XYZ file of C-alpha atoms in Angstrom:
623
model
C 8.645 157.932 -122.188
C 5.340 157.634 -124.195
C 4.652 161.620 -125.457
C 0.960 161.334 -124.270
C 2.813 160.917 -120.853
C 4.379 164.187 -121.204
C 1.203 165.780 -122.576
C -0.551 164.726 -119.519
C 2.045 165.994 -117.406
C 2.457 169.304 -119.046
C -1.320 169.801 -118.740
C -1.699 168.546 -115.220
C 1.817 170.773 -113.999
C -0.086 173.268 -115.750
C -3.283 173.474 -114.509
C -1.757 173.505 -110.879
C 0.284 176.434 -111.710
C -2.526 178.674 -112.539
C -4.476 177.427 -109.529
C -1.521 178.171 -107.441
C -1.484 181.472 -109.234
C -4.936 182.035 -108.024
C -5.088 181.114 -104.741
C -2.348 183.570 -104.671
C -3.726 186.724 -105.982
C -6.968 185.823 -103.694
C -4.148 186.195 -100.741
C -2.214 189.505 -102.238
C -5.909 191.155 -102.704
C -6.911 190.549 -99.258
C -9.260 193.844 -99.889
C -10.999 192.197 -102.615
C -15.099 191.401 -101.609
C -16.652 188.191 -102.254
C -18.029 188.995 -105.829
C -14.194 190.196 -107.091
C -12.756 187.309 -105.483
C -15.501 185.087 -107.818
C -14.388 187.086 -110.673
C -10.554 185.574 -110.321
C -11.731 182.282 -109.788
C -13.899 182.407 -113.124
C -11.355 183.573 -115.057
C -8.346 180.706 -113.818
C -11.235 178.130 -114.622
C -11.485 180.154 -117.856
C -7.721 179.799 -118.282
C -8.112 176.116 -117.278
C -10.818 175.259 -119.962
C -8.594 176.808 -123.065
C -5.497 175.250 -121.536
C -5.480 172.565 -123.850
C -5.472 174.511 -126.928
C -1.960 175.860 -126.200
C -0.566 172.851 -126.750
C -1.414 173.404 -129.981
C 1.086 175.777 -129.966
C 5.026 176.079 -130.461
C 6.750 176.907 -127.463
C 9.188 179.750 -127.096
C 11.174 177.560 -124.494
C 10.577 174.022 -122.953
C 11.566 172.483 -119.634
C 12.753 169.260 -120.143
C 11.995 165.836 -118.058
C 15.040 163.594 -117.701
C 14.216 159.952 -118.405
C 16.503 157.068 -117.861
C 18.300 155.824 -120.404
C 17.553 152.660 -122.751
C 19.409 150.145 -121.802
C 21.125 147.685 -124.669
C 18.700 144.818 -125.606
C 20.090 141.872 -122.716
C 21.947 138.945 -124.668
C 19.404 135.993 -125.958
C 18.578 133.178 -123.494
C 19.825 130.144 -124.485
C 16.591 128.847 -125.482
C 15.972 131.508 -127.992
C 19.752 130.800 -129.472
C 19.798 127.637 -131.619
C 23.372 126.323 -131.787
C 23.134 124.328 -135.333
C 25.792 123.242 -137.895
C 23.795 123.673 -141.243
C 26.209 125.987 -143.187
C 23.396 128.105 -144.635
C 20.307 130.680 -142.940
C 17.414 129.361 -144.121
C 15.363 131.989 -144.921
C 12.276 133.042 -142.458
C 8.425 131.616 -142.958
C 5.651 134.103 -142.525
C 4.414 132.729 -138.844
C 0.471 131.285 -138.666
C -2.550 133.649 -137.767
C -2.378 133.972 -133.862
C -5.443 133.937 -131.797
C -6.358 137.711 -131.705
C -5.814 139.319 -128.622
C -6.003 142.937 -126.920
C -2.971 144.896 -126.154
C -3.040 148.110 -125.231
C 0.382 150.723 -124.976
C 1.110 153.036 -122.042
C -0.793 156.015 -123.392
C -4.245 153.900 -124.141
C -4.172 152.424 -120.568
C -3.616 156.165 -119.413
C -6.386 157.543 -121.813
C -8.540 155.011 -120.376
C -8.332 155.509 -117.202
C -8.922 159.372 -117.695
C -12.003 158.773 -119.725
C -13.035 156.616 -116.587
C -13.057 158.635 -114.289
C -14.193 162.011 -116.394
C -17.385 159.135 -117.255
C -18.012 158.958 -113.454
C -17.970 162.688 -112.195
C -20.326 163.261 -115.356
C -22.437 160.432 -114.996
C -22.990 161.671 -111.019
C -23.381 165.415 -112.242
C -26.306 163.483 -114.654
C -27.900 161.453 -111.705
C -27.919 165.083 -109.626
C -29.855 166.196 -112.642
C -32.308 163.747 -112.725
C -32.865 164.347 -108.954
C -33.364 167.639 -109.196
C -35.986 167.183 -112.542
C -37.834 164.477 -109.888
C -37.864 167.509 -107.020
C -39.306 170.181 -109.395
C -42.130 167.735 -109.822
C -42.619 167.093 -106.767
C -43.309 170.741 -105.776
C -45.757 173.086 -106.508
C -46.376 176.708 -107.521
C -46.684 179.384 -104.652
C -49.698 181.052 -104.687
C -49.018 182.791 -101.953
C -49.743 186.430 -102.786
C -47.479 187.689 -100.002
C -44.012 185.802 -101.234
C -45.075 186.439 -105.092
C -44.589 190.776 -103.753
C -41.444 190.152 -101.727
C -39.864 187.845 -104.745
C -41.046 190.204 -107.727
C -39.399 193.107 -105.936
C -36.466 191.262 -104.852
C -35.853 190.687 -108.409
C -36.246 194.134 -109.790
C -33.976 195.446 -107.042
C -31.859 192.690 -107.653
C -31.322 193.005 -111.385
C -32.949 190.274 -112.192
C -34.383 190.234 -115.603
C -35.142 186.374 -116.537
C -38.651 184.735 -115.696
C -37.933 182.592 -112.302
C -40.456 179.538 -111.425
C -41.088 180.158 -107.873
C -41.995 177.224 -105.869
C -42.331 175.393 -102.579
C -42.259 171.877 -101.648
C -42.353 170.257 -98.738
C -39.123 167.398 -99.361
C -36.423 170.590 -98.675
C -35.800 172.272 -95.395
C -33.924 174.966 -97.423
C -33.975 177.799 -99.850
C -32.609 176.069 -102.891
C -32.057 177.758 -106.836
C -31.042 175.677 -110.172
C -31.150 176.083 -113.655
C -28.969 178.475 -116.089
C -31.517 179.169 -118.326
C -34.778 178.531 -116.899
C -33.815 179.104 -112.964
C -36.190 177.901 -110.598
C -35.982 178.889 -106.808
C -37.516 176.232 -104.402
C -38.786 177.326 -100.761
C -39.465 174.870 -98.080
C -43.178 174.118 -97.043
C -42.799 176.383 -93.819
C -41.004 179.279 -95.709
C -45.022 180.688 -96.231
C -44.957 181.333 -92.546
C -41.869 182.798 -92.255
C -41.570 186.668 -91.109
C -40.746 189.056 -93.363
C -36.861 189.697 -92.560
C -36.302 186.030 -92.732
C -38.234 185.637 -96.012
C -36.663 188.657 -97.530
C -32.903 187.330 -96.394
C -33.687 184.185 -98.562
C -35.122 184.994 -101.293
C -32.736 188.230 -101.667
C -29.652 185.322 -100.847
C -31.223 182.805 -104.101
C -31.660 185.640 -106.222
C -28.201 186.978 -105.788
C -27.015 183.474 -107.139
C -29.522 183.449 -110.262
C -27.969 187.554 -110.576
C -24.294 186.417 -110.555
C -25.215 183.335 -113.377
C -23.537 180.744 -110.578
C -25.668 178.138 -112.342
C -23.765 178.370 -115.197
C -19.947 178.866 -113.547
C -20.961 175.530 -111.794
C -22.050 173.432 -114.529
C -19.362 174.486 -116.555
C -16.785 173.922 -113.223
C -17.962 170.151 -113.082
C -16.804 169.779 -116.924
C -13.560 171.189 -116.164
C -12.780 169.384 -112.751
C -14.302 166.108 -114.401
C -11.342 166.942 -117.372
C -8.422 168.422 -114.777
C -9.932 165.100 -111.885
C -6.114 163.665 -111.685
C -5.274 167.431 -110.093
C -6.232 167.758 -106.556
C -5.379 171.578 -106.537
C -8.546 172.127 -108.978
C -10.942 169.999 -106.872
C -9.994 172.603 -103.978
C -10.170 175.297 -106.052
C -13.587 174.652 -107.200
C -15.091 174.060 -103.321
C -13.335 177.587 -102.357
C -15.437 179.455 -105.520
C -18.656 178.120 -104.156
C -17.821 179.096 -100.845
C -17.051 182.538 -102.392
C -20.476 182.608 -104.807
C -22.033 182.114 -101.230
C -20.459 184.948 -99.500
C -21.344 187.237 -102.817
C -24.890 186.390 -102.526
C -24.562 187.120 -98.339
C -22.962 190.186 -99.102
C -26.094 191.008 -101.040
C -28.259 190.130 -98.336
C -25.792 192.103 -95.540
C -25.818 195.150 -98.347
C -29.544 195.753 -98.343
C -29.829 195.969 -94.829
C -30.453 192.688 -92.651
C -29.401 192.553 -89.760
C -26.006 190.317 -89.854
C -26.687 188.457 -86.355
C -29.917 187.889 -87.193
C -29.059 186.642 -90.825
C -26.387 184.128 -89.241
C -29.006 182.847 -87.170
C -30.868 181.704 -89.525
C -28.383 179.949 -91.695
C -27.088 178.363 -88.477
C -30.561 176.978 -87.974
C -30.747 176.270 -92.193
C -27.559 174.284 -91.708
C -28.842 171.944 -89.004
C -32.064 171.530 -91.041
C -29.815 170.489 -94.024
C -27.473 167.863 -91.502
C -30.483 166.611 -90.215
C -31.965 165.613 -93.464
C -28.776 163.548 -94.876
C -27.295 166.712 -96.322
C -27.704 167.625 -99.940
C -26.471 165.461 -102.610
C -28.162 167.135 -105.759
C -25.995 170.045 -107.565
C -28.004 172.853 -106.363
C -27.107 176.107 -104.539
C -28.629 175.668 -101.298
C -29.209 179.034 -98.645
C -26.852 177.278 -96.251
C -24.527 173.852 -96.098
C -22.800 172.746 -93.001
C -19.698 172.624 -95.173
C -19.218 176.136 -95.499
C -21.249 177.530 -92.682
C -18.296 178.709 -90.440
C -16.343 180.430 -93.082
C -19.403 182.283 -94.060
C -20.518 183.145 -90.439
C -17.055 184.797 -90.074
C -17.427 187.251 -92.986
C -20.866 188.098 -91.870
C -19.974 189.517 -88.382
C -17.423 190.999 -89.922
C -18.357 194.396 -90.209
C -15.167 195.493 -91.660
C -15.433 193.768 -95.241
C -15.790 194.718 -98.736
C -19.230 193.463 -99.299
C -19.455 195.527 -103.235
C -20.404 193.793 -105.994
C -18.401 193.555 -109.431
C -16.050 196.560 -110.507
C -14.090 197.484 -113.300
C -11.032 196.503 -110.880
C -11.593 193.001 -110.287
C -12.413 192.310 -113.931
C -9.285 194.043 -115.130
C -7.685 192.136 -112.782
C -9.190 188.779 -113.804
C -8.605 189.207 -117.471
C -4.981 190.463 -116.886
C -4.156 187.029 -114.571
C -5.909 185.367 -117.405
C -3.811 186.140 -120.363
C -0.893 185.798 -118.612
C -1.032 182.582 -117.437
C -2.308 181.599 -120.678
C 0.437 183.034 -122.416
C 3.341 181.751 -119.793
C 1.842 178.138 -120.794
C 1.916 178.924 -124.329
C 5.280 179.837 -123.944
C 6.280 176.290 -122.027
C 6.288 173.207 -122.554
C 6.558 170.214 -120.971
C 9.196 167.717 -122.778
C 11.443 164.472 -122.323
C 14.866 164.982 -122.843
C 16.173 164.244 -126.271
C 17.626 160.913 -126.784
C 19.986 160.061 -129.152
C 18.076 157.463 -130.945
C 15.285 159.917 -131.968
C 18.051 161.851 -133.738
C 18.730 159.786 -136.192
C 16.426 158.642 -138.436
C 17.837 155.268 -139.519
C 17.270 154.358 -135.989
C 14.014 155.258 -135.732
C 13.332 153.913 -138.663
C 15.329 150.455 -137.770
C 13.101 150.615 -134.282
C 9.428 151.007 -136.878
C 10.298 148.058 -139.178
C 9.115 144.718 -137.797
C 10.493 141.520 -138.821
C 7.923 138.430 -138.285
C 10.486 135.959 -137.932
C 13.757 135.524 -138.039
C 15.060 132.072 -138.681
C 19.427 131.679 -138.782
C 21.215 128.999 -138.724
C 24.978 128.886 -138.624
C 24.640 131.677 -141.193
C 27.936 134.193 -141.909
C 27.831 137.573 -141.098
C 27.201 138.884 -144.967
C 24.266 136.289 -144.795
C 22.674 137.761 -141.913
C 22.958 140.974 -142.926
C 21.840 140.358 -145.803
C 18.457 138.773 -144.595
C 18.040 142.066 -142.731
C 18.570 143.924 -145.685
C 16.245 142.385 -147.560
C 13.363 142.337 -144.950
C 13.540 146.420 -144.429
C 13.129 146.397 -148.376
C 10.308 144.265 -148.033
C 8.969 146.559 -144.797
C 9.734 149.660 -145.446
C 6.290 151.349 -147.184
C 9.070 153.179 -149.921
C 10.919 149.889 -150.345
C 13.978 152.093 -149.607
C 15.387 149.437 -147.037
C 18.492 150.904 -145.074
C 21.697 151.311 -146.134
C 23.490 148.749 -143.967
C 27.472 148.617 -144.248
C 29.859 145.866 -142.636
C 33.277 147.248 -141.691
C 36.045 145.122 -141.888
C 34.804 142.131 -143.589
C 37.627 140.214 -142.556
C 37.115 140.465 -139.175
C 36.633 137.081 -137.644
C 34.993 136.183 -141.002
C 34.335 132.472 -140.097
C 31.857 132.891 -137.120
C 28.254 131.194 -137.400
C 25.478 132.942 -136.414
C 22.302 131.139 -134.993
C 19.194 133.105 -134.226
C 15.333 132.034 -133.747
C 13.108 134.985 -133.146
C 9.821 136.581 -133.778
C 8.024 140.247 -134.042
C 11.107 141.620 -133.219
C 12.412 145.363 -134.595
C 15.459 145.674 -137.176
C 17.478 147.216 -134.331
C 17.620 144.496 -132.176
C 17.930 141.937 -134.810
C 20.730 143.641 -136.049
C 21.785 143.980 -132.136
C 21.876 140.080 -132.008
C 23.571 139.793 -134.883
C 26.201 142.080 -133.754
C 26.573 140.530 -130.091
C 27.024 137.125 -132.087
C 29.925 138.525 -134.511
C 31.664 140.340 -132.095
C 30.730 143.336 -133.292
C 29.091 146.361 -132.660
C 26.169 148.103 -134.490
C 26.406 151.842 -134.804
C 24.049 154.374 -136.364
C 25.305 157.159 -138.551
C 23.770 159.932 -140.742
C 24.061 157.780 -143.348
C 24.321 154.512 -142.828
C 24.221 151.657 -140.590
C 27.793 150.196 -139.339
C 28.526 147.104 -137.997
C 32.150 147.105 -137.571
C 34.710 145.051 -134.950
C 33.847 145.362 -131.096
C 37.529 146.595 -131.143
C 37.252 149.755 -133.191
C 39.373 152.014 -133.354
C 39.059 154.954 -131.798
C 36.968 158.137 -133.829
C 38.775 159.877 -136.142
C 38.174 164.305 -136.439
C 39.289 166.250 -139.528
C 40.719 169.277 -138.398
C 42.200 172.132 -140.792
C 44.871 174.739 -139.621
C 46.103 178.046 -141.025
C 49.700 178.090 -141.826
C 51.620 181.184 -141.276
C 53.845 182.556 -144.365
C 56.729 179.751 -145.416
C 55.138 177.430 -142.901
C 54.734 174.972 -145.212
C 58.543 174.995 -146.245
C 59.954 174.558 -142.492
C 57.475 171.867 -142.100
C 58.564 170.020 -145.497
C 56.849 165.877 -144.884
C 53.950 167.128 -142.807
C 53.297 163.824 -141.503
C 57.409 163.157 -140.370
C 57.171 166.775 -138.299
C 54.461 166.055 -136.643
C 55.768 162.561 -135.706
C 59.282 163.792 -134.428
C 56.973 166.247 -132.352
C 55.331 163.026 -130.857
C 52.032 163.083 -132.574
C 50.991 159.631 -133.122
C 48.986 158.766 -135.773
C 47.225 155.226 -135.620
C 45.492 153.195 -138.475
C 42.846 155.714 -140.236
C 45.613 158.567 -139.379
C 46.534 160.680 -142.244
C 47.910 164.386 -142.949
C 48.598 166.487 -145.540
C 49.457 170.448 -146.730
C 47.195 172.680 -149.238
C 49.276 173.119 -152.597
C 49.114 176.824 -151.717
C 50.642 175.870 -148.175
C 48.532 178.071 -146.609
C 47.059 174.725 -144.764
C 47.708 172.101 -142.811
C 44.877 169.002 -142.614
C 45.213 166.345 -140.277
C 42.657 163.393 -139.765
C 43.309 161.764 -136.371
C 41.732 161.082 -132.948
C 40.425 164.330 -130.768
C 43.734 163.696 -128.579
C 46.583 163.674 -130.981
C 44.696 166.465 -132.841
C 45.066 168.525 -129.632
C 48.896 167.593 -129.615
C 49.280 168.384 -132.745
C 47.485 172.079 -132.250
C 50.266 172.791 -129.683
C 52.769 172.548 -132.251
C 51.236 174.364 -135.012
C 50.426 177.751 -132.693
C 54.497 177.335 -131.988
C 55.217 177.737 -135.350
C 52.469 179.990 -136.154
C 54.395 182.161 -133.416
C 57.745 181.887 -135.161
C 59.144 179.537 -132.986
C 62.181 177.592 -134.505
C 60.762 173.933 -136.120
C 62.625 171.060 -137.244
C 62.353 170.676 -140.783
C 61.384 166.618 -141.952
C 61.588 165.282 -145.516
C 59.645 166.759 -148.370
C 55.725 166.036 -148.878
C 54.506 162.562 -150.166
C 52.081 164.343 -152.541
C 53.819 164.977 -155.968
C 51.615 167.915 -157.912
C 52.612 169.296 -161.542
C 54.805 172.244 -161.216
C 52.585 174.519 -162.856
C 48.633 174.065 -162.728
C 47.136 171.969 -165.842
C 44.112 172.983 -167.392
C 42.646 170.058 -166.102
C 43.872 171.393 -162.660
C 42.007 174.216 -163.288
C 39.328 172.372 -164.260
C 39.127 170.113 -160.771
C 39.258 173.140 -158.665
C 36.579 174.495 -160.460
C 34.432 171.204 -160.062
C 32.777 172.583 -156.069
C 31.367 169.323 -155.002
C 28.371 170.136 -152.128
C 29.424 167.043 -149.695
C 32.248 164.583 -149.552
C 30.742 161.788 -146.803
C 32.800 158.446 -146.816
C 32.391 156.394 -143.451
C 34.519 153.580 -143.867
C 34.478 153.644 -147.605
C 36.086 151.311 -149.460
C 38.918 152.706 -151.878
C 37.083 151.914 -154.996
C 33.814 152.871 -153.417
C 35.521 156.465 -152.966
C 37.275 156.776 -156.470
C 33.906 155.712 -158.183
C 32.159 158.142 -156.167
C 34.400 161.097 -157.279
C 34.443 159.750 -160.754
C 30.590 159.870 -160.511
C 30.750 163.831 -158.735
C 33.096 164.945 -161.758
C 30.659 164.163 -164.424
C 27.441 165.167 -162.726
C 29.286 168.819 -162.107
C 31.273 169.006 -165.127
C 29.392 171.884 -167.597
C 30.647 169.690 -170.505
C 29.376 165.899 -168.786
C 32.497 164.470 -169.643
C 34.163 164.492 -166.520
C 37.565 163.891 -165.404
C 39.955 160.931 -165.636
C 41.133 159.613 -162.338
C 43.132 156.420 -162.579
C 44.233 153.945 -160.211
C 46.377 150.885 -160.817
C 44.099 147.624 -159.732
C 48.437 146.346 -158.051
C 47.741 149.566 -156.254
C 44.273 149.831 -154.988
C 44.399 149.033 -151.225
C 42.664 145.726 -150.785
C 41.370 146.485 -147.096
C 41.619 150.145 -146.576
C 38.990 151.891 -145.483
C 38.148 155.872 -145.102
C 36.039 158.254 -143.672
C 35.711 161.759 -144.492
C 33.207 164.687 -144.211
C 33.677 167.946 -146.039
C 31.226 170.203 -147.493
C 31.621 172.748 -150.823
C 35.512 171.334 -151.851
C 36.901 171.629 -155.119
C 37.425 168.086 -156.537
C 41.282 168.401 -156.820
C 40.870 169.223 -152.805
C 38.660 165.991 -152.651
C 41.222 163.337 -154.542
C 44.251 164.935 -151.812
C 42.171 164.207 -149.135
C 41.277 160.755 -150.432
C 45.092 159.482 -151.522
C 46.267 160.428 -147.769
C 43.664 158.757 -146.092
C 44.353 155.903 -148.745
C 48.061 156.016 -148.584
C 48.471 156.854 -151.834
C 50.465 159.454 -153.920
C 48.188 161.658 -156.453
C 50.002 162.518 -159.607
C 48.260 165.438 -162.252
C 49.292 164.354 -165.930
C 47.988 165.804 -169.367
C 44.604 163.727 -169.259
C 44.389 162.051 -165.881
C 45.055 162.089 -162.036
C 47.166 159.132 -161.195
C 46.557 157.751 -157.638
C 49.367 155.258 -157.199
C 51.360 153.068 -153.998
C 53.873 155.496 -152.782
C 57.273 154.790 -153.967
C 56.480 153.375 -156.833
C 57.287 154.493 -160.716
């Protein structure tokens, strides 16, 4: 799956978990008034809005999303296979300029469609904006020297500090405040006539929301649900913190006295003036809304509720929820589950180069992958190419491979060619193999610890273990330390299990049967150039499916580099002795060379002889 995917999803699974985790403390603090309850909501929006930031940052642990599989690349149609009987690959032609065209991947179409629809909740929070700019000038002033005394000591009992326009128009039927840093509270035509207790309720109700700074929490709420839109959990979230900001600023009005049927009385009749206009459509805090009236009539008659304002509590409490939840999604992360072709690198890298065309016709297998070869050169911004090896040459060498395709990635070219050989394409640490569909099975290099004078009862490793019934199949090899204090053995995971079973028997003292003595003929005494080979610590031995000569010239190579002198060590081999199709594949890390050349006669088949000046590797059995 595309990673913006999962960084969508983390944020999105996210932000619902801290909502969750609010609308949850709301219910555990059922003591909580109106204006604490507004102080958890602002700080899980706060949370919300520095979500993204985390991340930024590495995750202690990370959940991760299962995705299905990638499925093989399906065989060719027959349309893109050309069957031809030319006996060479002619070589592939750049293809013309196409017609340019838009194409857009997973994660675009999804970053589109976010930007969408953040563009339309802004661009109605701007058209609210310009409504409300249109209102103010359609209002005007109050003069009125009776409302200027109740709203100038409303203010000062209020807390109020900022300068507030004060006006009345006649296009509202309600109290109405906006702005964060110029507010301006707008009274209906008929609000001059009002009686005193009703006039006082209102204003004291608007000036509560200009105290609390809801202007602000709201603008800065439409950002974040315009951001978090996908989430449906932060849309509700933000309608139950305005219902909440109302209830703090009723609480104020309940707090200084009014009486609360009176007070829910007029909202009621508020409310019907709002419905009856169309309802309210600009984002503006209005004295009453039909949307929230019956949740807020309920807390009024309630005489039993918290109506105080901010405490030290609830903004102990807020921060606390705050930096947790931040912190528990700085700790996760969202992730897909690791796949294994974005573990190795030469598949990655084989899935990055693009080949424009690929033209073959009735090409061999060294031909084709030979072409490839050369295009990942020609690709690849370090002109490294990728070390691609074919196992088994002879293997069906005659077949005739056809292929006709363009824009396509290394890894399926190299697919097609493998499907068309009979073969099967297999990504190492170091290479690239395409070797028979018939492989043989893995083979495991296993060492085991031989107990004192194990190594004389065993005598041929390799016979023991066979009279035991260990099997050992092409690639198969065994063989005993010189210090026989251990046994190696190269075979498949099952026969390597056998074979465990018999070593912990002798290991226990168990009675063994004794087999011929070891293949491996060593000078008596240790040479100086012994000496010198176990000396030689060579970092890695890799071979996978190494050619004899391809291993011999690589230790050849490892003794000079490591030799303190540069001169190296002479290792011979006969060219009537040098397997012709052997192959071998071995992994050890920090051996001595004269380990090294053991390992790599066995595997080879080979005897390893120590003379004055030179190891010998030569056909067993012969002089």
């Amino acid at each position: 799956m595309n990673p913006v995917l999962f960084q969508v999803f983390d944020l999105l699974a996210k932000s619902a978990s801290i909502m969750l985790l609010a609308y949850a403390t709301q219910s555990v603090w059922r003591s909580a008034s109106a204006a604490q309850r507004s102080v958890v909501w602002l700080t899980a929006f706060g949370a919300l809005l520095l979500l993204p930031l985390t991340l930024l940052w590495q995750p202690y642990w990370s959940i991760a999303l299962m995705q299905p599989e990638m499925a093989a690349p399906p065989p060719l149609a027959s349309s893109e296979v050309l069957h031809s009987t030319a006996e060479t690959f002619v070589p592939a032609a750049q293809p013309a300029p196409s017609s340019f065209h838009l194409s857009f991947s997973t994660g675009q179409w999804l970053a589109l469609v976010w930007l969408a629809g953040c563009a339309v909740l802004l661009a109605y929070r701007a058209i609210g904006s310009l409504q409300l700019r249109r209102l103010k000038s359609q209002s005007q002033p109050v003069e009125d020297a009776r409302v200027l005394g109740f709203s100038a000591r409303i203010a000062a009992e209020s807390g109020v500090r900022r300068s507030i326009a004060l006006r009345v128009s006649s296009h509202v039927s309600v109290p109405l405040t906006w702005g964060t840093l110029h507010p301006v509270l707008l009274l209906p035509a008929d609000a001059l006539q009002w009686d005193a207790a009703s006039l006082e309720a209102a204003l004291r109700h608007e000036m509560g929301h200009i105290r609390h700074g809801d202007a602000l929490t709201r603008l800065i709420t439409t950002f974040i649900t315009a951001f978090y839109w996908p989430n449906v959990l932060v849309w509700l979230a933000a309608k139950s913190w305005r219902t909440v900001q109302e209830q703090a600023a009723d609480d104020l009005v309940i707090s200084s006295g009014a009486a609360a049927e009176d007070y829910a009385l007029q909202l009621l009749e508020a409310a019907r003036g709002v419905q009856a206009a169309g309802g309210l459509h600009a984002p503006v805090m209005a004295m009453a809304q039909p949307s929230t009236l019956e949740t807020r009539l309920s807390a009024i008659m309630d005489g039993s509720r918290n109506r105080s304002s901010y405490s030290l509590r609830g903004a102990v409490t807020g921060l606390v929820l705050a930096f947790g939840m931040l912190a528990l999604c700085a700790a996760a992360q969202l992730r897909a589950a690791p796949d294994a072709t974005a573990e190795n690198p030469l598949k990655t890298k084989a899935n990055k180069l693009i080949i424009a065309s690929m033209n073959l016709k009735g090409a061999s297998l060294e031909q084709a992958v030979a072409f490839v070869r050369q295009q990942a050169t020609e690709l690849d911004p370090e002109h490294k190419g990728l070390n691609i090896v074919i196992e088994d040459p002879e293997f069906e060498k005659d077949v005739e491979i056809t292929l006709d395709l363009i824009t396509i990635p290394i890894s399926e070219a190299l697919y097609y060619v493998g499907e068309l050989s009979n073969r099967k394409v297999r990504y190492e640490a170091s290479a690239i193999f395409v070797g028979p569909a018939n492989a043989p099975a893995k083979m495991f290099t296993r060492s085991y610890k031989l107990p004192a004078g194990g190594a004389a009862k065993i005598g041929n490793a390799k016979s023991w273990l066979t009279n035991q019934g260990v099997a050992f199949p092409d690639g198969a090899a065994v063989t005993i330390t010189p210090d026989g204090t251990q046994l190696i053995i190269r075979n498949t995971e099952g026969e390597l299990q056998n074979a465990s079973v018999f070593v912990e028997a002798l290991t226990a003292g168990k009675a063994v049967a004794p087999a011929s003595p070891t293949t491996l003929v060593l000078a008596a005494k240790p040479s100086p150039l012994e000496a010198k080979a176990a000396a030689i610590i060579i970092p890695r031995v890799q071979f996978q499916g190494a050619t004899a000569a391809e291993a011999v010239e690589f230790l050849r190579a490892k003794s000079r580099e490591l030799d303190p002198d540069k001169k190296g060590l002479g290792i011979v081999v006969r060219a009537e002795d040098m397997p012709a199709s052997a192959t071998i594949s071995l992994d050890l890390r920090d051996v001595p060379l004269s380990e090294a050349l053991k390992y790599t006669a066995d595997l080879l088949g080979l005897s390893l002889t120590v003379e004055p000046y030179a190891f010998i590797l030569k056909a067993r059995g012969s002089k």
